[in-house]
Amino acid sequence: DGGITQSPKYLFRKEGQNVTLSCEQNLNHDAMYWYRQDPGQGLRLIYYSQIVNDFQKGDIAEGYSVSREKKESFPLTVTSAQKNPTAFYLCASTPLAGLYNEQFFGPGTRLTVL
Amino acid sequence: QQPVQSPQAVILREGEDAVINCSSSKALYSVHWYRQKHGEAPVFLMILLKGGEQKGHEKISASFNEKKQQSSLYLTASQLSYSGTYFCGTVMEYGNKLVFGAGTILRVKS
């Protein structure tokens, strides 16, 4: 079955540690996105990539980094510079670069900083 | 520019209707609607493009008023399965990002 997988589902980290969230898709989609969701709030865009080896900052990129070495993979690293990283992180993809398509979401990773 | 959704929350009984609004202060090219169950990923409902096109999805439909820069999501004869948080996402004309609203919590009671 085609889809987006995110791992792990739950992640705990100590303050000051970097952590990497995985996002893999087998939909052959060109564009991939990372969102952060806090309780009672909408989804805020962290980074997006429209093509391999290229990515752009979203609205809240500070304290995060990404890479896009393969079409199917778009990992997100939450660095120690992110002041309040506890949140629900969602990865999404679209068939083509652009904003006229349905976004397919992964199941999400809930990150808690202890 | 985050779109504004209203109401923030609504409680319905099964079979009742509801309307959720999504407004922007800027000219829009498209509006996306998603529904999210607690702890799960958002699920796509529909996209409306500039031009006032109305779309339907089972008993859920939506409209896009280009002049008012507003979209409305209509849920008719609500079912328990409609419960969740509804998000609109907007793309401004000449914009390059999809920006989501804060969401509307919908609860359907039996």
PDB file of C-alpha atoms in Angstrom:
ATOM      1  CA  ASP A   1       0.000   0.000   0.000  1.00  0.00           C
ATOM      2  CA  GLY A   2       1.227   3.468  -0.851  1.00  0.00           C
ATOM      3  CA  GLY A   3       1.501   6.031   1.865  1.00  0.00           C
ATOM      4  CA  ILE A   4       3.615   8.075   4.214  1.00  0.00           C
ATOM      5  CA  THR A   5       5.304   6.592   7.240  1.00  0.00           C
ATOM      6  CA  GLN A   6       6.681   8.508  10.177  1.00  0.00           C
ATOM      7  CA  SER A   7       8.762   7.090  12.939  1.00  0.00           C
ATOM      8  CA  PRO A   8       8.804   6.878  15.808  1.00  0.00           C
ATOM      9  CA  LYS A   9       5.207   7.532  16.864  1.00  0.00           C
ATOM     10  CA  TYR A  10       6.310   8.803  20.284  1.00  0.00           C
ATOM     11  CA  LEU A  11       9.685  10.309  21.042  1.00  0.00           C
ATOM     12  CA  PHE A  12      11.167  11.552  24.282  1.00  0.00           C
ATOM     13  CA  ARG A  13      14.248  13.647  24.453  1.00  0.00           C
ATOM     14  CA  LYS A  14      16.249  15.418  27.082  1.00  0.00           C
ATOM     15  CA  GLU A  15      16.839  19.125  26.853  1.00  0.00           C
ATOM     16  CA  GLY A  16      19.926  19.968  24.852  1.00  0.00           C
ATOM     17  CA  GLN A  17      19.774  16.888  22.642  1.00  0.00           C
ATOM     18  CA  ASN A  18      19.234  16.865  18.907  1.00  0.00           C
ATOM     19  CA  VAL A  19      16.692  14.393  17.587  1.00  0.00           C
ATOM     20  CA  THR A  20      15.747  13.307  14.051  1.00  0.00           C
ATOM     21  CA  LEU A  21      12.220  12.464  12.959  1.00  0.00           C
ATOM     22  CA  SER A  22      11.836  10.166  10.001  1.00  0.00           C
ATOM     23  CA  CYS A  23       9.443  10.660   7.088  1.00  0.00           C
ATOM     24  CA  GLU A  24       9.277   8.244   4.153  1.00  0.00           C
ATOM     25  CA  GLN A  25       6.808   8.111   1.278  1.00  0.00           C
ATOM     26  CA  ASN A  26       6.321   5.559  -1.493  1.00  0.00           C
ATOM     27  CA  LEU A  27       3.783   7.610  -3.427  1.00  0.00           C
ATOM     28  CA  ASN A  28       6.380   8.949  -5.856  1.00  0.00           C
ATOM     29  CA  HIS A  29       5.453  12.458  -4.801  1.00  0.00           C
ATOM     30  CA  ASP A  30       7.722  15.347  -5.681  1.00  0.00           C
ATOM     31  CA  ALA A  31       6.963  17.701  -2.809  1.00  0.00           C
ATOM     32  CA  MET A  32       7.242  17.035   0.908  1.00  0.00           C
ATOM     33  CA  TYR A  33       6.405  19.162   3.942  1.00  0.00           C
ATOM     34  CA  TRP A  34       6.926  19.278   7.683  1.00  0.00           C
ATOM     35  CA  TYR A  35       4.341  20.818  10.006  1.00  0.00           C
ATOM     36  CA  ARG A  36       4.244  21.399  13.710  1.00  0.00           C
ATOM     37  CA  GLN A  37       0.970  21.248  15.636  1.00  0.00           C
ATOM     38  CA  ASP A  38       0.495  22.516  19.179  1.00  0.00           C
ATOM     39  CA  PRO A  39      -2.634  21.842  21.268  1.00  0.00           C
ATOM     40  CA  GLY A  40      -5.584  23.878  20.078  1.00  0.00           C
ATOM     41  CA  GLN A  41      -3.660  25.334  17.183  1.00  0.00           C
ATOM     42  CA  GLY A  42      -3.465  24.803  13.489  1.00  0.00           C
ATOM     43  CA  LEU A  43      -0.604  23.355  11.517  1.00  0.00           C
ATOM     44  CA  ARG A  44       2.426  25.565  11.085  1.00  0.00           C
ATOM     45  CA  LEU A  45       4.879  24.975   8.260  1.00  0.00           C
ATOM     46  CA  ILE A  46       8.464  24.277   9.277  1.00  0.00           C
ATOM     47  CA  TYR A  47      10.183  23.333   6.006  1.00  0.00           C
ATOM     48  CA  TYR A  48       9.180  22.131   2.585  1.00  0.00           C
ATOM     49  CA  SER A  49      10.933  20.582  -0.386  1.00  0.00           C
ATOM     50  CA  GLN A  50       9.698  20.622  -3.957  1.00  0.00           C
ATOM     51  CA  ILE A  51      12.545  18.636  -5.454  1.00  0.00           C
ATOM     52  CA  VAL A  52      15.445  16.469  -4.380  1.00  0.00           C
ATOM     53  CA  ASN A  53      18.429  18.376  -2.939  1.00  0.00           C
ATOM     54  CA  ASP A  54      16.383  21.532  -2.492  1.00  0.00           C
ATOM     55  CA  PHE A  55      14.269  22.787   0.400  1.00  0.00           C
ATOM     56  CA  GLN A  56      12.804  26.038   1.663  1.00  0.00           C
ATOM     57  CA  LYS A  57      12.118  27.475   5.092  1.00  0.00           C
ATOM     58  CA  GLY A  58       8.550  27.728   6.230  1.00  0.00           C
ATOM     59  CA  ASP A  59       7.103  30.023   8.862  1.00  0.00           C
ATOM     60  CA  ILE A  60       8.849  28.523  11.904  1.00  0.00           C
ATOM     61  CA  ALA A  61      12.156  27.079  10.664  1.00  0.00           C
ATOM     62  CA  GLU A  62      14.339  28.334  13.523  1.00  0.00           C
ATOM     63  CA  GLY A  63      15.801  25.452  15.522  1.00  0.00           C
ATOM     64  CA  TYR A  64      15.040  22.868  12.832  1.00  0.00           C
ATOM     65  CA  SER A  65      16.965  21.422   9.908  1.00  0.00           C
ATOM     66  CA  VAL A  66      16.081  19.089   7.040  1.00  0.00           C
ATOM     67  CA  SER A  67      17.634  17.228   4.155  1.00  0.00           C
ATOM     68  CA  ARG A  68      16.248  15.820   0.913  1.00  0.00           C
ATOM     69  CA  GLU A  69      18.825  13.465  -0.504  1.00  0.00           C
ATOM     70  CA  LYS A  70      16.250  11.044  -1.872  1.00  0.00           C
ATOM     71  CA  LYS A  71      12.835  11.663  -3.365  1.00  0.00           C
ATOM     72  CA  GLU A  72      11.123   9.372  -0.881  1.00  0.00           C
ATOM     73  CA  SER A  73      12.766  10.655   2.305  1.00  0.00           C
ATOM     74  CA  PHE A  74      12.575  13.987   4.137  1.00  0.00           C
ATOM     75  CA  PRO A  75      13.957  13.728   7.690  1.00  0.00           C
ATOM     76  CA  LEU A  76      13.549  16.550  10.177  1.00  0.00           C
ATOM     77  CA  THR A  77      16.126  17.284  12.874  1.00  0.00           C
ATOM     78  CA  VAL A  78      14.990  19.161  15.945  1.00  0.00           C
ATOM     79  CA  THR A  79      18.078  20.830  17.313  1.00  0.00           C
ATOM     80  CA  SER A  80      18.873  22.052  20.805  1.00  0.00           C
ATOM     81  CA  ALA A  81      18.330  25.580  19.492  1.00  0.00           C
ATOM     82  CA  GLN A  82      14.586  24.959  19.306  1.00  0.00           C
ATOM     83  CA  LYS A  83      13.342  26.504  22.543  1.00  0.00           C
ATOM     84  CA  ASN A  84      10.046  24.694  22.898  1.00  0.00           C
ATOM     85  CA  PRO A  85      10.103  21.524  20.789  1.00  0.00           C
ATOM     86  CA  THR A  86       7.350  19.566  22.541  1.00  0.00           C
ATOM     87  CA  ALA A  87       4.647  19.186  19.881  1.00  0.00           C
ATOM     88  CA  PHE A  88       2.989  16.896  17.359  1.00  0.00           C
ATOM     89  CA  TYR A  89       4.951  16.782  14.091  1.00  0.00           C
ATOM     90  CA  LEU A  90       3.294  15.924  10.809  1.00  0.00           C
ATOM     91  CA  CYS A  91       4.910  15.141   7.495  1.00  0.00           C
ATOM     92  CA  ALA A  92       2.982  15.527   4.253  1.00  0.00           C
ATOM     93  CA  SER A  93       3.520  15.154   0.522  1.00  0.00           C
ATOM     94  CA  THR A  94       1.899  16.219  -2.739  1.00  0.00           C
ATOM     95  CA  PRO A  95       2.199  14.719  -6.213  1.00  0.00           C
ATOM     96  CA  LEU A  96       3.615  17.840  -7.785  1.00  0.00           C
ATOM     97  CA  ALA A  97       5.354  20.882  -6.464  1.00  0.00           C
ATOM     98  CA  GLY A  98       2.731  23.525  -5.989  1.00  0.00           C
ATOM     99  CA  LEU A  99      -0.287  24.187  -3.896  1.00  0.00           C
ATOM    100  CA  TYR A 100      -3.165  22.919  -6.013  1.00  0.00           C
ATOM    101  CA  ASN A 101      -3.109  19.363  -4.799  1.00  0.00           C
ATOM    102  CA  GLU A 102      -4.344  17.391  -1.839  1.00  0.00           C
ATOM    103  CA  GLN A 103      -1.728  17.001   0.860  1.00  0.00           C
ATOM    104  CA  PHE A 104      -1.261  13.428   2.053  1.00  0.00           C
ATOM    105  CA  PHE A 105      -0.291  13.285   5.710  1.00  0.00           C
ATOM    106  CA  GLY A 106       1.662  10.741   7.687  1.00  0.00           C
ATOM    107  CA  PRO A 107       0.438   9.516  11.103  1.00  0.00           C
ATOM    108  CA  GLY A 108       2.640  11.987  12.986  1.00  0.00           C
ATOM    109  CA  THR A 109       5.318  11.876  15.679  1.00  0.00           C
ATOM    110  CA  ARG A 110       4.619  13.212  19.143  1.00  0.00           C
ATOM    111  CA  LEU A 111       7.805  14.672  20.589  1.00  0.00           C
ATOM    112  CA  THR A 112       8.124  15.355  24.299  1.00  0.00           C
ATOM    113  CA  VAL A 113      11.111  17.098  25.824  1.00  0.00           C
ATOM    114  CA  LEU A 114      11.790  16.025  29.401  1.00  0.00           C
TER     115      LEU A 114
ATOM    116  CA  GLN B   1      -1.491  35.563   6.997  1.00  0.00           C
ATOM    117  CA  GLN B   2      -3.361  32.923   8.943  1.00  0.00           C
ATOM    118  CA  PRO B   3      -7.021  32.578   7.937  1.00  0.00           C
ATOM    119  CA  VAL B   4      -9.639  33.067  10.628  1.00  0.00           C
ATOM    120  CA  GLN B   5     -12.050  30.242  11.317  1.00  0.00           C
ATOM    121  CA  SER B   6     -15.396  30.546  13.027  1.00  0.00           C
ATOM    122  CA  PRO B   7     -16.865  29.282  15.201  1.00  0.00           C
ATOM    123  CA  GLN B   8     -14.050  27.963  17.379  1.00  0.00           C
ATOM    124  CA  ALA B   9     -16.211  25.085  18.525  1.00  0.00           C
ATOM    125  CA  VAL B  10     -19.686  23.741  17.908  1.00  0.00           C
ATOM    126  CA  ILE B  11     -21.748  20.955  19.441  1.00  0.00           C
ATOM    127  CA  LEU B  12     -24.486  19.284  17.431  1.00  0.00           C
ATOM    128  CA  ARG B  13     -26.951  16.487  17.842  1.00  0.00           C
ATOM    129  CA  GLU B  14     -27.042  13.806  15.190  1.00  0.00           C
ATOM    130  CA  GLY B  15     -28.971  14.978  12.158  1.00  0.00           C
ATOM    131  CA  GLU B  16     -28.374  18.685  12.727  1.00  0.00           C
ATOM    132  CA  ASP B  17     -26.570  20.934  10.277  1.00  0.00           C
ATOM    133  CA  ALA B  18     -23.504  23.117  10.774  1.00  0.00           C
ATOM    134  CA  VAL B  19     -21.562  25.755   8.903  1.00  0.00           C
ATOM    135  CA  ILE B  20     -17.874  26.488   9.431  1.00  0.00           C
ATOM    136  CA  ASN B  21     -16.392  29.654   7.992  1.00  0.00           C
ATOM    137  CA  CYS B  22     -12.879  30.515   6.896  1.00  0.00           C
ATOM    138  CA  SER B  23     -11.949  34.123   6.157  1.00  0.00           C
ATOM    139  CA  SER B  24      -8.884  35.875   4.860  1.00  0.00           C
ATOM    140  CA  SER B  25      -7.925  39.531   4.681  1.00  0.00           C
ATOM    141  CA  LYS B  26      -5.952  38.897   1.493  1.00  0.00           C
ATOM    142  CA  ALA B  27      -7.027  37.820  -1.967  1.00  0.00           C
ATOM    143  CA  LEU B  28      -7.093  34.050  -2.181  1.00  0.00           C
ATOM    144  CA  TYR B  29      -6.360  31.596  -4.937  1.00  0.00           C
ATOM    145  CA  SER B  30      -7.542  28.447  -3.215  1.00  0.00           C
ATOM    146  CA  VAL B  31      -9.019  27.069  -0.012  1.00  0.00           C
ATOM    147  CA  HIS B  32      -8.373  23.552   1.308  1.00  0.00           C
ATOM    148  CA  TRP B  33     -10.476  21.758   3.911  1.00  0.00           C
ATOM    149  CA  TYR B  34      -9.263  18.938   6.189  1.00  0.00           C
ATOM    150  CA  ARG B  35     -10.707  17.034   9.125  1.00  0.00           C
ATOM    151  CA  GLN B  36      -8.567  15.691  11.943  1.00  0.00           C
ATOM    152  CA  LYS B  37      -9.524  13.186  14.604  1.00  0.00           C
ATOM    153  CA  HIS B  38      -7.731  13.473  17.927  1.00  0.00           C
ATOM    154  CA  GLY B  39      -4.145  12.226  17.717  1.00  0.00           C
ATOM    155  CA  GLU B  40      -4.444  11.342  14.037  1.00  0.00           C
ATOM    156  CA  ALA B  41      -3.341  12.874  10.776  1.00  0.00           C
ATOM    157  CA  PRO B  42      -5.582  15.357   8.969  1.00  0.00           C
ATOM    158  CA  VAL B  43      -7.711  13.872   6.224  1.00  0.00           C
ATOM    159  CA  PHE B  44      -8.387  15.769   3.019  1.00  0.00           C
ATOM    160  CA  LEU B  45     -11.956  16.835   2.310  1.00  0.00           C
ATOM    161  CA  MET B  46     -11.793  19.148  -0.693  1.00  0.00           C
ATOM    162  CA  ILE B  47     -10.077  22.020  -2.489  1.00  0.00           C
ATOM    163  CA  LEU B  48     -11.864  25.050  -3.857  1.00  0.00           C
ATOM    164  CA  LEU B  49     -10.220  27.238  -6.449  1.00  0.00           C
ATOM    165  CA  LYS B  50     -10.789  30.884  -7.215  1.00  0.00           C
ATOM    166  CA  GLY B  51     -13.998  31.261  -9.134  1.00  0.00           C
ATOM    167  CA  GLY B  52     -16.622  30.573  -6.518  1.00  0.00           C
ATOM    168  CA  GLU B  53     -16.859  26.891  -7.346  1.00  0.00           C
ATOM    169  CA  GLN B  54     -18.922  24.854  -4.928  1.00  0.00           C
ATOM    170  CA  LYS B  55     -17.961  21.281  -4.227  1.00  0.00           C
ATOM    171  CA  GLY B  56     -19.566  18.377  -2.476  1.00  0.00           C
ATOM    172  CA  HIS B  57     -18.366  15.326  -0.656  1.00  0.00           C
ATOM    173  CA  GLU B  58     -21.158  13.044   0.580  1.00  0.00           C
ATOM    174  CA  LYS B  59     -23.130  15.291   2.930  1.00  0.00           C
ATOM    175  CA  ILE B  60     -20.290  17.753   3.246  1.00  0.00           C
ATOM    176  CA  SER B  61     -20.002  20.585   0.757  1.00  0.00           C
ATOM    177  CA  ALA B  62     -18.193  23.903   0.549  1.00  0.00           C
ATOM    178  CA  SER B  63     -18.313  27.206  -1.240  1.00  0.00           C
ATOM    179  CA  PHE B  64     -15.771  29.901  -1.984  1.00  0.00           C
ATOM    180  CA  ASN B  65     -16.884  33.517  -2.118  1.00  0.00           C
ATOM    181  CA  GLU B  66     -14.166  35.276  -4.059  1.00  0.00           C
ATOM    182  CA  LYS B  67     -15.454  38.771  -3.316  1.00  0.00           C
ATOM    183  CA  LYS B  68     -15.508  38.212   0.427  1.00  0.00           C
ATOM    184  CA  GLN B  69     -12.351  36.044   0.472  1.00  0.00           C
ATOM    185  CA  GLN B  70     -14.322  33.559   2.478  1.00  0.00           C
ATOM    186  CA  SER B  71     -15.062  29.872   2.280  1.00  0.00           C
ATOM    187  CA  SER B  72     -17.809  28.032   4.090  1.00  0.00           C
ATOM    188  CA  LEU B  73     -17.991  24.321   4.855  1.00  0.00           C
ATOM    189  CA  TYR B  74     -21.504  22.903   5.124  1.00  0.00           C
ATOM    190  CA  LEU B  75     -22.199  19.726   7.078  1.00  0.00           C
ATOM    191  CA  THR B  76     -25.735  18.474   6.676  1.00  0.00           C
ATOM    192  CA  ALA B  77     -27.548  15.799   8.658  1.00  0.00           C
ATOM    193  CA  SER B  78     -24.468  15.348  10.821  1.00  0.00           C
ATOM    194  CA  GLN B  79     -23.328  11.920  11.929  1.00  0.00           C
ATOM    195  CA  LEU B  80     -21.248  10.881  14.924  1.00  0.00           C
ATOM    196  CA  SER B  81     -18.341  10.230  12.548  1.00  0.00           C
ATOM    197  CA  TYR B  82     -18.244  13.923  11.636  1.00  0.00           C
ATOM    198  CA  SER B  83     -16.760  14.770  15.044  1.00  0.00           C
ATOM    199  CA  GLY B  84     -13.258  16.153  14.903  1.00  0.00           C
ATOM    200  CA  THR B  85     -11.374  19.358  14.237  1.00  0.00           C
ATOM    201  CA  TYR B  86     -11.885  21.000  10.864  1.00  0.00           C
ATOM    202  CA  PHE B  87      -9.081  23.046   9.386  1.00  0.00           C
ATOM    203  CA  CYS B  88      -9.098  25.321   6.424  1.00  0.00           C
ATOM    204  CA  GLY B  89      -5.898  26.107   4.612  1.00  0.00           C
ATOM    205  CA  THR B  90      -5.529  29.023   2.253  1.00  0.00           C
ATOM    206  CA  VAL B  91      -3.210  29.912  -0.590  1.00  0.00           C
ATOM    207  CA  MET B  92      -3.070  33.591  -1.452  1.00  0.00           C
ATOM    208  CA  GLU B  93      -3.007  34.831  -5.012  1.00  0.00           C
ATOM    209  CA  TYR B  94       0.631  34.730  -6.138  1.00  0.00           C
ATOM    210  CA  GLY B  95       1.417  33.008  -2.876  1.00  0.00           C
ATOM    211  CA  ASN B  96       3.675  30.022  -2.421  1.00  0.00           C
ATOM    212  CA  LYS B  97       2.450  28.513   0.845  1.00  0.00           C
ATOM    213  CA  LEU B  98      -0.572  26.795   2.264  1.00  0.00           C
ATOM    214  CA  VAL B  99      -1.430  28.432   5.596  1.00  0.00           C
ATOM    215  CA  PHE B 100      -3.796  26.706   7.988  1.00  0.00           C
ATOM    216  CA  GLY B 101      -6.352  28.257  10.309  1.00  0.00           C
ATOM    217  CA  ALA B 102      -6.522  27.421  14.010  1.00  0.00           C
ATOM    218  CA  GLY B 103      -9.326  24.925  13.499  1.00  0.00           C
ATOM    219  CA  THR B 104     -12.970  24.449  14.475  1.00  0.00           C
ATOM    220  CA  ILE B 105     -13.805  21.693  16.944  1.00  0.00           C
ATOM    221  CA  LEU B 106     -16.991  19.890  15.979  1.00  0.00           C
ATOM    222  CA  ARG B 107     -18.671  17.445  18.335  1.00  0.00           C
ATOM    223  CA  VAL B 108     -21.706  15.459  17.319  1.00  0.00           C
ATOM    224  CA  LYS B 109     -23.722  13.903  20.115  1.00  0.00           C
ATOM    225  CA  SER B 110     -26.270  11.102  19.866  1.00  0.00           C
TER     226      SER B 110
END
